[in-house]
Structure formats: structure tokens, C-alpha cells
Short mmCIF file of C-alpha atoms in Angstrom, two decimals:
data_model
loop_
_atom_site.label_atom_id
_atom_site.label_comp_id
_atom_site.label_asym_id
_atom_site.label_seq_id
_atom_site.Cartn_x
_atom_site.Cartn_y
_atom_site.Cartn_z
CA MET A 1 -22.52 4.92 5.16
CA LEU A 2 -23.78 4.49 1.65
CA TYR A 3 -22.19 2.08 -0.82
CA SER A 4 -22.33 1.15 -4.44
CA THR A 5 -20.79 -2.19 -5.25
CA VAL A 6 -20.64 -4.52 -8.19
CA ASP A 7 -18.96 -7.59 -6.80
CA GLY A 8 -19.11 -6.96 -3.03
CA GLN A 9 -15.68 -5.65 -2.24
CA THR A 10 -16.90 -2.04 -1.52
CA LYS A 11 -19.59 -3.40 0.83
CA LYS A 12 -16.88 -5.42 2.57
CA ILE A 13 -14.73 -2.34 2.95
CA CYS A 14 -17.80 -0.44 4.37
CA GLN A 15 -18.45 -3.25 6.85
CA TYR A 16 -14.84 -3.15 8.01
CA ILE A 17 -15.03 0.61 8.61
CA ALA A 18 -18.34 0.30 10.34
CA GLU A 19 -16.93 -2.42 12.68
CA TYR A 20 -13.90 -0.16 13.44
CA LEU A 21 -16.16 2.83 14.22
CA ASN A 22 -18.52 0.70 16.26
CA ARG A 23 -15.56 -0.37 18.48
CA LYS A 24 -15.05 3.29 19.15
CA ASN A 25 -18.76 3.64 20.17
CA GLN A 26 -19.61 5.42 16.94
CA PRO A 27 -22.89 4.02 15.51
CA VAL A 28 -22.99 3.49 11.78
CA GLU A 29 -25.87 2.73 9.46
CA LEU A 30 -25.01 0.87 6.22
CA CYS A 31 -27.17 1.15 3.12
CA PRO A 32 -26.85 0.55 -0.61
CA ILE A 33 -27.12 3.84 -2.45
CA ASP A 34 -29.93 2.42 -4.57
CA SER A 35 -32.03 1.83 -1.49
CA PHE A 36 -31.27 5.13 0.32
CA LYS A 37 -34.52 7.09 1.03
CA GLU A 38 -33.56 9.04 4.20
CA LYS A 39 -33.15 12.80 4.46
CA ILE A 40 -29.47 13.63 4.26
CA SER A 41 -29.94 16.44 6.79
CA ARG A 42 -30.63 13.73 9.44
CA PHE A 43 -26.87 12.91 9.48
CA GLU A 44 -23.73 14.68 10.66
CA THR A 45 -21.36 12.77 8.49
CA LEU A 46 -22.08 10.79 5.38
CA VAL A 47 -19.66 8.29 3.94
CA ILE A 48 -20.05 7.16 0.29
CA GLY A 49 -18.10 4.20 -1.03
CA ALA A 50 -18.36 3.32 -4.64
CA SER A 51 -16.69 0.76 -6.92
CA ILE A 52 -15.59 1.14 -10.55
CA ARG A 53 -16.52 -1.09 -13.39
CA TYR A 54 -15.16 -0.28 -16.85
CA GLY A 55 -13.78 3.07 -15.70
CA LYS A 56 -16.94 4.43 -14.21
CA HIS A 57 -18.91 4.47 -10.97
CA LYS A 58 -22.54 3.49 -11.30
CA PRO A 59 -24.71 6.43 -12.35
CA GLY A 60 -26.63 6.54 -8.96
CA VAL A 61 -23.40 7.67 -7.20
CA GLY A 62 -23.06 10.95 -9.11
CA LYS A 63 -26.81 11.45 -9.10
CA LEU A 64 -26.96 11.14 -5.38
CA ILE A 65 -24.30 13.78 -4.98
CA THR A 66 -25.52 16.24 -7.56
CA GLU A 67 -29.11 16.06 -6.49
CA ASN A 68 -28.25 16.61 -2.82
CA ARG A 69 -25.33 19.05 -3.20
CA GLN A 70 -26.77 21.75 -0.99
CA GLU A 71 -27.55 19.34 1.86
CA LEU A 72 -24.14 17.70 1.54
CA GLU A 73 -22.42 21.06 1.99
CA LYS A 74 -23.86 21.26 5.49
CA LEU A 75 -22.25 18.09 6.78
CA ASN A 76 -19.09 16.13 6.62
CA VAL A 77 -18.95 14.11 3.45
CA VAL A 78 -16.40 11.34 2.96
CA PHE A 79 -15.90 9.51 -0.30
CA PHE A 80 -13.89 6.52 -1.28
CA SER A 81 -13.52 4.78 -4.62
CA VAL A 82 -12.68 1.08 -5.05
CA ASN A 83 -10.95 0.00 -8.24
CA LEU A 84 -8.31 -2.48 -9.49
CA VAL A 85 -6.09 0.30 -10.89
CA ALA A 86 -5.46 1.25 -7.26
CA ARG A 87 -3.46 -1.96 -6.90
CA LYS A 88 -0.60 0.11 -8.31
CA ASP A 89 1.40 2.27 -5.96
CA ASP A 90 1.32 5.21 -8.40
CA LYS A 91 -2.52 5.11 -8.68
CA ASN A 92 -3.69 4.49 -5.11
CA THR A 93 -4.30 7.97 -3.74
CA PRO A 94 -7.03 10.54 -4.42
CA ASP A 95 -4.40 12.71 -6.16
CA THR A 96 -3.18 9.91 -8.47
CA ASN A 97 -6.15 7.68 -9.16
CA PRO A 98 -7.48 8.66 -12.61
CA TYR A 99 -10.95 7.26 -11.97
CA LEU A 100 -11.49 9.28 -8.80
CA ILE A 101 -9.92 12.48 -10.35
CA LYS A 102 -12.20 12.18 -13.41
CA PHE A 103 -15.35 11.51 -11.41
CA LEU A 104 -14.86 14.44 -9.06
CA GLN A 105 -14.09 16.73 -12.04
CA GLU A 106 -17.23 15.51 -13.88
CA ILE A 107 -19.55 16.29 -11.00
CA ASN A 108 -17.57 19.32 -9.90
CA TRP A 109 -17.50 18.24 -6.21
CA GLN A 110 -14.85 17.77 -3.50
CA PRO A 111 -15.57 15.67 -0.41
CA ASP A 112 -14.10 16.62 3.02
CA LEU A 113 -12.10 13.41 3.05
CA ALA A 114 -11.36 11.09 0.08
CA ALA A 115 -9.57 7.81 -0.40
CA VAL A 116 -8.96 5.12 -2.99
CA PHE A 117 -8.66 1.37 -2.28
CA ALA A 118 -7.81 -1.50 -4.47
CA GLY A 119 -10.55 -4.00 -5.04
CA SER A 120 -10.42 -7.72 -5.59
CA LEU A 121 -10.06 -9.86 -8.65
CA ASP A 122 -12.08 -13.06 -8.96
CA TYR A 123 -12.42 -14.37 -12.45
CA LYS A 124 -14.71 -17.24 -11.30
CA LYS A 125 -17.26 -14.72 -10.04
CA TYR A 126 -17.66 -12.88 -13.36
CA GLY A 127 -19.92 -13.73 -16.20
CA PHE A 128 -18.47 -14.54 -19.68
CA PHE A 129 -18.53 -10.94 -21.01
CA ASP A 130 -17.10 -9.39 -17.74
CA ARG A 131 -14.36 -12.06 -17.57
CA LEU A 132 -13.39 -11.39 -21.09
CA MET A 133 -13.36 -7.56 -20.60
CA ILE A 134 -11.57 -7.69 -17.27
CA ARG A 135 -8.91 -10.03 -18.71
CA ALA A 136 -8.35 -7.53 -21.55
CA ILE A 137 -8.11 -4.66 -19.14
CA MET A 138 -5.72 -6.50 -16.91
CA LYS A 139 -3.56 -7.48 -19.90
CA PHE A 140 -3.46 -3.86 -20.95
CA THR A 141 -2.54 -2.67 -17.46
CA GLY A 142 -0.07 -5.37 -16.69
CA GLY A 143 -2.26 -7.36 -14.29
CA PRO A 144 -2.94 -11.14 -14.04
CA THR A 145 -5.17 -12.47 -16.70
CA LYS A 146 -5.60 -15.93 -15.08
CA THR A 147 -5.66 -16.71 -11.40
CA PRO A 148 -6.43 -20.04 -9.73
CA GLU A 149 -7.84 -18.19 -6.66
CA PRO A 150 -9.29 -14.79 -6.06
CA ILE A 151 -6.83 -11.95 -5.40
CA GLU A 152 -7.68 -9.39 -2.75
CA TYR A 153 -5.69 -6.28 -3.45
CA THR A 154 -7.31 -4.28 -0.67
CA ASN A 155 -4.78 -2.89 1.77
CA TRP A 156 -6.63 -3.31 5.07
CA LYS A 157 -4.12 -1.33 7.01
CA ARG A 158 -4.87 1.68 4.73
CA VAL A 159 -8.56 1.09 5.28
CA GLU A 160 -8.14 1.14 8.99
CA GLU A 161 -6.01 4.33 8.75
CA PHE A 162 -8.83 5.88 6.74
CA ALA A 163 -11.41 4.75 9.28
CA GLU A 164 -9.33 6.49 11.95
CA GLU A 165 -9.23 9.69 9.85
CA LEU A 166 -12.98 9.44 9.41
CA TYR A 167 -13.52 9.03 13.15
CA SER A 168 -11.30 12.02 13.89
CA LEU A 169 -13.18 14.17 11.38
CA HIS A 170 -16.50 13.24 12.93
CA GLU A 171 -15.25 13.84 16.50
CA LYS A 172 -13.79 17.22 15.55
CA SER A 173 -17.15 18.17 13.99
CA LYS A 174 -19.01 17.08 17.10
CA ALA A 175 -16.67 19.13 19.26
CA GLU A 176 -17.22 22.26 17.10
CA ILE A 177 -21.01 21.78 17.34
CA THR A 178 -20.73 21.58 21.13
CA GLU A 179 -18.69 24.72 21.27
CA LYS A 180 -21.24 26.66 19.22
CA ALA A 181 -24.26 25.46 21.23
CA PRO A 182 -25.77 28.07 23.60
CA ALA A 183 -25.00 27.53 27.23
#
């Protein structure tokens, strides 16, 4: 499971999914995208979680996918995006989230399973420029511009449902491999 995070919420979501899968006896390796040096062909399923800042995923996310497209086509690839726009009911699915839609179109790619999760908002954690910009974005999108405490918009029930879908996808793939194996 690879992740790209700015403020840590994407990593937190990955850890939650990994714990869920570990309880089902499915081992998971977590790694930041920027540190990933393994051969992709080593895996049966690859999960990529990436956060948005100022409307874009970090460049390394698209680079990983485009540079490894042929290898990725040989395995299950799951992708999820984390952004504050997903706090809105009409923007929290792969079909309605403008950032995910734009990203997938830009790199001309479609994962086997995709999801969008709302992130968290913690003005105290941001530097001056980020705080100013995020407040402006929140004002423009109808979100809170001042909060005494951090707000976690992540819907953990949806994250768990996604983890179950991921588990089912992986188990189905393992069953198909077993069926194709010579006796």
C-alpha cells in the first residue's frame, strides 16, 4: 500500500485499511510513494492512496502510475484520493469528485477499484501561507474558515466498506490464480 500525504490523513487512512486487512490475515506493507523502490511485479494487488493540495495530487503519484503502466496492468490496482471537497455529499464518490475525475483523465488511467475520502482540517497545523490559502478555498466552497479544534471529515464507515471491497477483490484474484494453476 503506497501513500502520498501532505498532513498525514492519507497515511492514517492507509493504516486503518492495513489494520482491517491484517485482522483478515491479509499481510500489508505500507510505504510512502517517494520511498518506494520495489519491483511492482512482486505484488498481486497494489493500493495507492493520495491526498490533494490546491487541487492536485503530488507529482510523484502520476509519475509512479505512468512510468509503471504496463506492470500495473498485470495486477489489481486500487486507488483512493483524499480531499476536503469530498466532505460534500455530491463530491464524495469517484464519479462525482472533480479532483479524482481530472487526475484519472490527465494520466489516462483507470484503477480496478477507486474511492474518494474526505480529509481533515486543522488550521493550527498549517503554515501561514497554507492557512491563508485553505481559508480562502473553504470560504469559496462554503466550509469553515475558523475552527477551535481540528475537524476530521473522514467517514470511517466508508473507509471500512472500501477495505472490505479491497479484500474481496484480492481474494477473488487469488482464487482465479489458483484455478488457472496446473494440477
